[in-house]
Short mmCIF file of C-alpha atoms and ligand atoms in Angstrom, two decimals:
data_model
loop_
_atom_site.label_atom_id
_atom_site.label_comp_id
_atom_site.label_asym_id
_atom_site.label_seq_id
_atom_site.Cartn_x
_atom_site.Cartn_y
_atom_site.Cartn_z
CA MET M 1 0.00 0.00 0.00
CA THR M 2 1.19 3.48 -0.93
CA THR M 3 0.00 6.82 0.35
CA ILE M 4 -0.97 9.06 -2.57
CA GLY M 5 -1.92 12.73 -2.64
CA PHE M 6 -4.44 13.36 -5.45
CA ILE M 7 -5.14 16.94 -6.55
CA GLY M 8 -8.01 17.63 -8.97
CA LEU M 9 -10.93 15.28 -8.37
CA GLY M 10 -13.15 16.24 -11.32
CA HIS M 11 -14.68 14.12 -14.09
CA MET M 12 -11.40 12.25 -14.64
CA GLY M 13 -9.49 12.66 -11.37
CA GLY M 14 -12.47 11.57 -9.22
CA PRO M 15 -12.83 8.07 -10.70
CA MET M 16 -9.04 7.68 -11.10
CA ALA M 17 -8.58 8.35 -7.36
CA ALA M 18 -11.43 5.92 -6.62
CA ASN M 19 -9.59 3.17 -8.57
CA LEU M 20 -6.43 3.78 -6.55
CA VAL M 21 -8.51 3.30 -3.38
CA LYS M 22 -9.98 0.08 -4.85
CA ALA M 23 -6.42 -1.16 -5.50
CA GLY M 24 -5.73 -0.82 -1.75
CA HIS M 25 -3.88 2.51 -1.64
CA ARG M 26 -4.40 5.25 0.93
CA VAL M 27 -5.50 8.28 -1.12
CA LYS M 28 -5.61 11.81 0.28
CA GLY M 29 -7.55 14.16 -2.00
CA PHE M 30 -7.75 17.92 -2.62
CA ASP M 31 -9.98 19.98 -4.92
CA LEU M 32 -11.26 23.55 -4.91
CA SER M 33 -14.79 22.23 -5.46
CA PRO M 34 -16.57 21.02 -2.29
CA GLN M 35 -18.85 18.78 -4.43
CA SER M 36 -15.86 16.97 -5.94
CA LEU M 37 -14.40 16.48 -2.46
CA ASP M 38 -17.73 15.10 -1.14
CA GLN M 39 -17.96 12.66 -4.05
CA ALA M 40 -14.35 11.58 -3.47
CA ARG M 41 -15.08 10.96 0.22
CA GLU M 42 -17.89 8.59 -0.80
CA ASN M 43 -15.33 6.70 -2.90
CA GLY M 44 -13.00 6.21 0.05
CA VAL M 45 -10.65 9.16 -0.56
CA LEU M 46 -9.56 11.07 2.57
CA PRO M 47 -10.55 14.70 1.88
CA CYS M 48 -7.99 17.39 2.78
CA LYS M 49 -8.35 21.14 3.27
CA THR M 50 -4.91 22.27 2.09
CA LEU M 51 -2.16 21.16 -0.26
CA ALA M 52 0.21 20.73 2.69
CA GLU M 53 -2.24 18.36 4.41
CA THR M 54 -2.74 16.43 1.13
CA VAL M 55 0.95 15.74 0.57
CA ASP M 56 1.82 15.03 4.20
CA GLY M 57 3.08 11.41 4.31
CA ALA M 58 2.49 10.86 0.56
CA GLU M 59 5.15 8.96 -1.44
CA THR M 60 3.49 10.05 -4.70
CA VAL M 61 1.41 13.12 -5.62
CA ILE M 62 -0.82 13.09 -8.71
CA THR M 63 -2.43 16.15 -10.32
CA MET M 64 -5.39 16.03 -12.75
CA LEU M 65 -6.25 19.65 -13.57
CA PRO M 66 -7.90 21.52 -16.46
CA ALA M 67 -4.94 23.21 -18.23
CA GLY M 68 -1.25 24.18 -18.12
CA LYS M 69 -1.75 27.36 -16.10
CA HIS M 70 -3.47 25.36 -13.31
CA VAL M 71 -0.71 22.75 -13.29
CA VAL M 72 2.11 25.31 -13.14
CA SER M 73 0.39 27.23 -10.35
CA VAL M 74 -0.41 24.10 -8.28
CA TRP M 75 3.10 22.63 -8.78
CA GLU M 76 4.64 25.95 -7.64
CA ASP M 77 2.74 25.56 -4.37
CA LEU M 78 3.38 21.83 -4.30
CA VAL M 79 7.16 21.98 -4.44
CA ALA M 80 7.06 24.37 -1.49
CA VAL M 81 5.42 21.71 0.72
CA VAL M 82 6.54 18.25 -0.50
CA SER M 83 9.59 16.45 0.85
CA ALA M 84 12.52 15.86 -1.51
CA GLY M 85 12.18 12.45 -3.18
CA THR M 86 8.38 12.55 -3.46
CA LEU M 87 7.29 11.37 -6.92
CA LEU M 88 5.23 14.04 -8.71
CA VAL M 89 2.95 12.96 -11.58
CA ASP M 90 0.77 15.18 -13.74
CA CYS M 91 -1.99 13.37 -15.68
CA SER M 92 -3.65 16.51 -17.12
CA THR M 93 -3.49 17.28 -20.86
CA ILE M 94 -1.38 20.44 -21.08
CA ASP M 95 0.96 22.38 -23.37
CA ILE M 96 4.56 21.24 -23.78
CA ASP M 97 6.00 24.41 -22.24
CA SER M 98 4.02 24.09 -19.02
CA ALA M 99 4.92 20.40 -18.80
CA ARG M 100 8.63 21.26 -19.08
CA LYS M 101 8.22 23.99 -16.42
CA ALA M 102 6.58 21.51 -14.05
CA HIS M 103 9.42 18.98 -14.56
CA ALA M 104 12.01 21.72 -13.92
CA MET M 105 10.31 22.80 -10.68
CA ALA M 106 10.28 19.20 -9.46
CA ALA M 107 13.95 18.70 -10.37
CA ALA M 108 14.92 21.85 -8.43
CA LYS M 109 13.31 20.25 -5.34
CA ASN M 110 15.00 16.87 -6.01
CA CYS M 111 11.67 15.24 -6.75
CA PRO M 112 11.36 12.74 -9.63
CA SER M 113 8.53 13.70 -11.97
CA LEU M 114 6.41 12.37 -14.84
CA ASP M 115 3.97 13.81 -17.34
CA ALA M 116 1.34 11.13 -17.85
CA PRO M 117 -1.67 12.32 -19.87
CA VAL M 118 -4.42 9.83 -20.60
CA SER M 119 -6.90 8.87 -23.25
CA GLY M 120 -10.05 6.85 -22.77
CA GLY M 121 -12.37 9.52 -21.39
CA THR M 122 -14.55 9.42 -18.31
CA GLY M 123 -15.73 5.88 -19.18
CA GLY M 124 -12.12 4.66 -19.18
CA ALA M 125 -11.39 6.56 -15.96
CA SER M 126 -14.30 4.82 -14.19
CA ALA M 127 -13.57 1.38 -15.63
CA GLY M 128 -9.82 1.64 -14.95
CA THR M 129 -9.04 1.13 -18.64
CA LEU M 130 -7.29 4.41 -19.47
CA SER M 131 -4.28 4.59 -21.78
CA PHE M 132 -1.32 6.39 -20.20
CA MET M 133 1.39 8.16 -22.26
CA ILE M 134 4.36 8.90 -20.07
CA GLY M 135 7.33 11.23 -20.21
CA GLY M 136 10.16 11.33 -17.69
CA GLU M 137 13.08 9.30 -16.39
CA ARG M 138 12.83 5.51 -16.50
CA ASP M 139 13.31 5.07 -12.72
CA ALA M 140 10.41 7.40 -12.01
CA PHE M 141 8.31 5.55 -14.59
CA LEU M 142 9.04 2.16 -12.98
CA ARG M 143 8.15 3.55 -9.56
CA ALA M 144 4.76 4.83 -10.80
CA GLU M 145 3.91 1.89 -13.07
CA PRO M 146 1.81 -0.05 -10.48
CA LEU M 147 -0.29 3.07 -9.91
CA PHE M 148 -0.89 3.48 -13.65
CA GLN M 149 -1.87 -0.21 -13.77
CA ALA M 150 -4.52 0.42 -11.11
CA MET M 151 -6.06 3.18 -13.25
CA GLY M 152 -5.38 2.01 -16.80
CA LYS M 153 -4.78 -0.80 -19.23
CA ARG M 154 -2.26 0.43 -21.78
CA ILE M 155 0.82 2.12 -20.34
CA VAL M 156 3.53 3.46 -22.66
CA HIS M 157 6.76 5.12 -21.56
CA CYS M 158 7.23 7.55 -24.47
CA GLY M 159 10.58 9.11 -23.52
CA ASP M 160 11.98 11.97 -21.45
CA ALA M 161 10.24 14.96 -19.90
CA ALA M 162 7.13 16.10 -21.85
CA ALA M 163 7.22 13.10 -24.26
CA GLY M 164 3.85 11.94 -22.86
CA GLN M 165 2.24 15.29 -23.67
CA ALA M 166 3.86 15.21 -27.12
CA ALA M 167 2.33 11.77 -27.80
CA LYS M 168 -1.08 12.86 -26.56
CA ILE M 169 -1.09 16.03 -28.67
CA CYS M 170 0.03 14.17 -31.84
CA ASN M 171 -2.50 11.35 -31.33
CA ASN M 172 -5.39 13.75 -30.83
CA MET M 173 -4.37 15.79 -33.87
CA ILE M 174 -4.72 12.56 -35.92
CA LEU M 175 -8.09 11.93 -34.26
CA GLY M 176 -9.46 15.44 -34.95
CA ILE M 177 -8.36 15.35 -38.59
CA SER M 178 -9.60 11.79 -39.18
CA MET M 179 -13.03 12.49 -37.69
CA ILE M 180 -13.44 15.41 -40.09
CA ALA M 181 -12.30 13.21 -43.00
CA VAL M 182 -14.84 10.52 -42.11
CA GLY M 183 -17.59 13.14 -41.65
CA GLU M 184 -16.79 14.67 -45.05
CA ALA M 185 -16.97 11.24 -46.71
CA PHE M 186 -20.43 10.53 -45.25
CA VAL M 187 -21.72 13.98 -46.28
CA LEU M 188 -20.37 13.53 -49.82
CA GLY M 189 -21.83 9.99 -49.90
CA GLU M 190 -25.25 11.39 -48.91
CA LYS M 191 -25.06 13.90 -51.78
CA LEU M 192 -24.18 11.06 -54.18
CA GLY M 193 -27.09 8.89 -53.01
CA LEU M 194 -24.89 6.35 -51.15
CA SER M 195 -26.34 4.80 -47.99
CA HIS M 196 -24.43 5.15 -44.71
CA GLN M 197 -24.29 1.38 -44.34
CA ALA M 198 -22.90 0.82 -47.84
CA LEU M 199 -20.13 3.39 -47.33
CA PHE M 200 -19.36 1.90 -43.91
CA ASP M 201 -19.25 -1.67 -45.27
CA VAL M 202 -16.79 -0.64 -47.98
CA ALA M 203 -14.56 1.85 -46.12
CA SER M 204 -14.36 -0.13 -42.86
CA ALA M 205 -12.77 -3.01 -44.80
CA SER M 206 -10.76 -0.84 -47.22
CA SER M 207 -7.97 1.71 -47.13
CA GLY M 208 -10.25 4.38 -45.60
CA GLN M 209 -10.46 2.30 -42.40
CA CYS M 210 -9.70 4.19 -39.15
CA TRP M 211 -10.86 4.43 -35.52
CA SER M 212 -13.10 7.43 -36.24
CA LEU M 213 -15.00 5.24 -38.70
CA THR M 214 -15.01 1.79 -37.13
CA THR M 215 -15.32 2.59 -33.42
CA TYR M 216 -16.76 6.08 -33.35
CA CYS M 217 -18.77 6.25 -36.58
CA PRO M 218 -20.27 9.79 -36.79
CA VAL M 219 -23.60 8.66 -38.32
CA PRO M 220 -26.15 6.53 -36.45
CA GLY M 221 -26.53 2.90 -37.45
CA PRO M 222 -23.33 1.17 -38.51
CA VAL M 223 -21.65 1.22 -35.05
CA PRO M 224 -24.47 1.01 -32.48
CA ALA M 225 -22.34 2.15 -29.50
CA SER M 226 -21.05 5.35 -31.14
CA PRO M 227 -22.31 8.72 -29.74
CA ALA M 228 -24.13 9.42 -33.05
CA ASN M 229 -26.72 6.88 -31.86
CA ASN M 230 -27.19 8.82 -28.63
CA ASP M 231 -27.86 12.30 -30.01
CA TYR M 232 -24.09 13.02 -29.94
CA ARG M 233 -23.90 13.04 -26.15
CA PRO M 234 -20.20 12.74 -25.14
CA GLY M 235 -18.11 10.69 -25.22
CA PHE M 236 -15.37 13.16 -25.85
CA ALA M 237 -16.69 16.71 -25.86
CA GLY M 238 -16.09 19.10 -28.78
CA ALA M 239 -14.58 21.65 -26.37
CA LEU M 240 -11.90 19.15 -25.30
CA MET M 241 -11.09 18.28 -28.92
CA LEU M 242 -10.67 22.01 -29.65
CA LYS M 243 -8.42 22.35 -26.60
CA ASP M 244 -6.19 19.49 -27.80
CA LEU M 245 -6.04 20.76 -31.40
CA LEU M 246 -5.02 24.21 -30.16
CA LEU M 247 -2.29 22.55 -28.08
CA SER M 248 -1.07 20.79 -31.24
CA GLN M 249 -0.97 24.10 -33.13
CA GLU M 250 0.89 25.84 -30.30
CA ALA M 251 3.43 23.00 -30.24
CA ALA M 252 3.73 22.96 -34.06
CA GLY M 253 4.34 26.73 -34.12
CA ALA M 254 7.02 26.50 -31.43
CA ALA M 255 8.73 23.48 -33.00
CA GLY M 256 8.49 24.70 -36.61
CA ALA M 257 6.45 21.69 -37.81
CA MET M 258 4.14 22.11 -40.78
CA THR M 259 0.63 20.86 -39.85
CA PRO M 260 -1.81 22.40 -42.33
CA LEU M 261 -4.54 19.80 -41.74
CA GLY M 262 -4.14 20.19 -37.96
CA ALA M 263 -4.60 23.95 -38.41
CA LYS M 264 -7.73 23.45 -40.53
CA ALA M 265 -9.12 20.93 -38.03
CA ALA M 266 -8.62 23.47 -35.20
CA GLU M 267 -10.42 26.11 -37.27
CA LEU M 268 -13.39 23.78 -37.94
CA TYR M 269 -13.63 22.66 -34.31
CA ARG M 270 -13.52 26.32 -33.19
CA SER M 271 -16.50 26.98 -35.44
CA PHE M 272 -18.21 23.82 -34.09
CA VAL M 273 -17.75 25.00 -30.49
CA GLU M 274 -18.82 28.57 -31.30
CA ASN M 275 -22.00 27.15 -32.84
CA GLY M 276 -22.96 25.29 -29.66
CA GLY M 277 -21.04 22.02 -30.13
CA GLY M 278 -18.73 22.42 -27.12
CA ASP M 279 -20.76 20.07 -24.91
CA SER M 280 -21.64 17.63 -27.71
CA ASP M 281 -19.50 14.72 -28.72
CA PHE M 282 -16.74 15.78 -31.13
CA SER M 283 -18.11 13.40 -33.80
CA GLY M 284 -21.05 15.86 -34.11
CA ILE M 285 -18.72 17.91 -36.35
CA ILE M 286 -20.44 16.00 -39.19
CA ASN M 287 -23.54 18.14 -38.59
CA LEU M 288 -21.51 21.32 -39.11
CA LEU M 289 -20.15 19.87 -42.36
CA ARG M 290 -23.63 18.81 -43.46
CA ASP M 291 -25.15 22.20 -42.57
CA SER M 292 -22.35 23.96 -44.47
CA SER M 293 -23.20 21.72 -47.44
CA GLY M 294 -26.85 22.82 -47.19
CA SER M 295 -28.26 19.31 -46.79
CA GLY M 296 -30.12 17.12 -44.28
CA GLY M 297 -29.09 13.60 -43.14
CA GLU M 298 -29.59 10.30 -45.02
P1 NAD B 1 -12.69 18.75 -14.61
O1 NAD B 1 -12.89 20.21 -14.84
O2 NAD B 1 -13.87 17.88 -14.44
O3 NAD B 1 -11.74 18.54 -13.32
C1 NAD B 1 -10.71 19.38 -12.95
C2 NAD B 1 -10.77 19.55 -11.44
O4 NAD B 1 -9.65 20.33 -11.03
C3 NAD B 1 -12.03 20.27 -10.97
O5 NAD B 1 -12.70 19.47 -10.01
C4 NAD B 1 -11.50 21.57 -10.36
O6 NAD B 1 -12.25 22.01 -9.24
C5 NAD B 1 -10.08 21.14 -9.96
N1 NAD B 1 -9.16 22.26 -9.80
C6 NAD B 1 -8.94 23.30 -10.63
N2 NAD B 1 -7.98 24.12 -10.14
C7 NAD B 1 -7.58 23.55 -8.97
C8 NAD B 1 -6.63 23.91 -7.99
N3 NAD B 1 -5.89 25.02 -8.11
N4 NAD B 1 -6.48 23.10 -6.92
C9 NAD B 1 -7.24 22.00 -6.78
N5 NAD B 1 -8.17 21.60 -7.67
C10 NAD B 1 -8.34 22.37 -8.75
O7 NAD B 1 -11.79 18.25 -15.83
P2 NAD B 1 -11.59 16.73 -16.32
O8 NAD B 1 -12.57 16.39 -17.38
O9 NAD B 1 -11.44 15.85 -15.12
O10 NAD B 1 -10.18 16.86 -17.09
C11 NAD B 1 -8.95 16.94 -16.38
C12 NAD B 1 -7.81 16.85 -17.39
O11 NAD B 1 -7.91 15.62 -18.10
C13 NAD B 1 -7.83 17.96 -18.46
O12 NAD B 1 -6.51 18.37 -18.69
C14 NAD B 1 -8.44 17.27 -19.67
O13 NAD B 1 -7.99 17.84 -20.89
C15 NAD B 1 -7.88 15.86 -19.50
N6 NAD B 1 -8.69 14.82 -20.14
C16 NAD B 1 -10.05 14.82 -20.02
C17 NAD B 1 -10.80 13.83 -20.64
C18 NAD B 1 -12.31 13.80 -20.51
O14 NAD B 1 -12.96 13.04 -21.27
N7 NAD B 1 -12.91 14.55 -19.58
C19 NAD B 1 -10.14 12.81 -21.38
C20 NAD B 1 -8.75 12.82 -21.47
C21 NAD B 1 -8.04 13.83 -20.83
#
């Protein structure tokens, strides 16, 4: 059993902390929201009133916060109160710069650190089936691996500091672009009189095959579990896809990588969110494409 401090007990952090409790760990939790703390208490987390109380006696501290600015601010306070040697792990999805800053703050305090963003959504967080993409030194990774195993299924050490965030940003750029590509194909198929099922049957077994088509099909019917069959309830919200695409564009600008389709995908998802799609599943982007084409569904 390990004592873990868990900071940020929202949609993702709440169930992740609960899975650490289920795996037999002692989990001390902190969140600015009293509701999140109450929910965590019901899941066996010991609620704390301050950061200092949360990290007291903890061998590992995990953060799961909205964005880079929250992580940098919390880690600034964290390194002031943790003991040297405490393992610090950030599971939030954040920009590369903030991730590097967090690693540097930890190193200055002689604390090993990891960036460990996840994919798999709230369903994966509850079921303990998240994928973890991890950046940081190998020793720190090996120390944290049993904790990742309690919260996830697929655990990949991607490289040094910020490599986990890099993998997450690149993967989600593929996802955003491919969902638009699949949506465009269905809208064009509709215009050409092709049924959704016929296009699915061909493309899912041909070179157009991809996750956005076969697991998350953006039209109702061919994949019964996809959010399109549930009025595009998330799933993975449009606002989060926009956040990740903007992170990819920030990283591409800083690194000098040419990502024209990533840039276009960010532009389309911005329009989707501005038109009310922020709380819908990101696969609902097909409706924006269809509306822009001036047509109804099949
Ligand atoms: P959320 O808003 O539900 O949870 C964030 C929590 O952090 C909130 O409870 C908030 O009160 C707390 N918080 C904010 N500032 C704080 C502070 N200074 N101290 C303590 N607590 C603070 O967000 P979420 O959906 O759980 O997402 C968390 C991270 O996971 C984000 O970076 C997101 O991009 C990433 N992510 C989310 C999903 C998803 O499907 N929700 C999937 C993959 C990755």
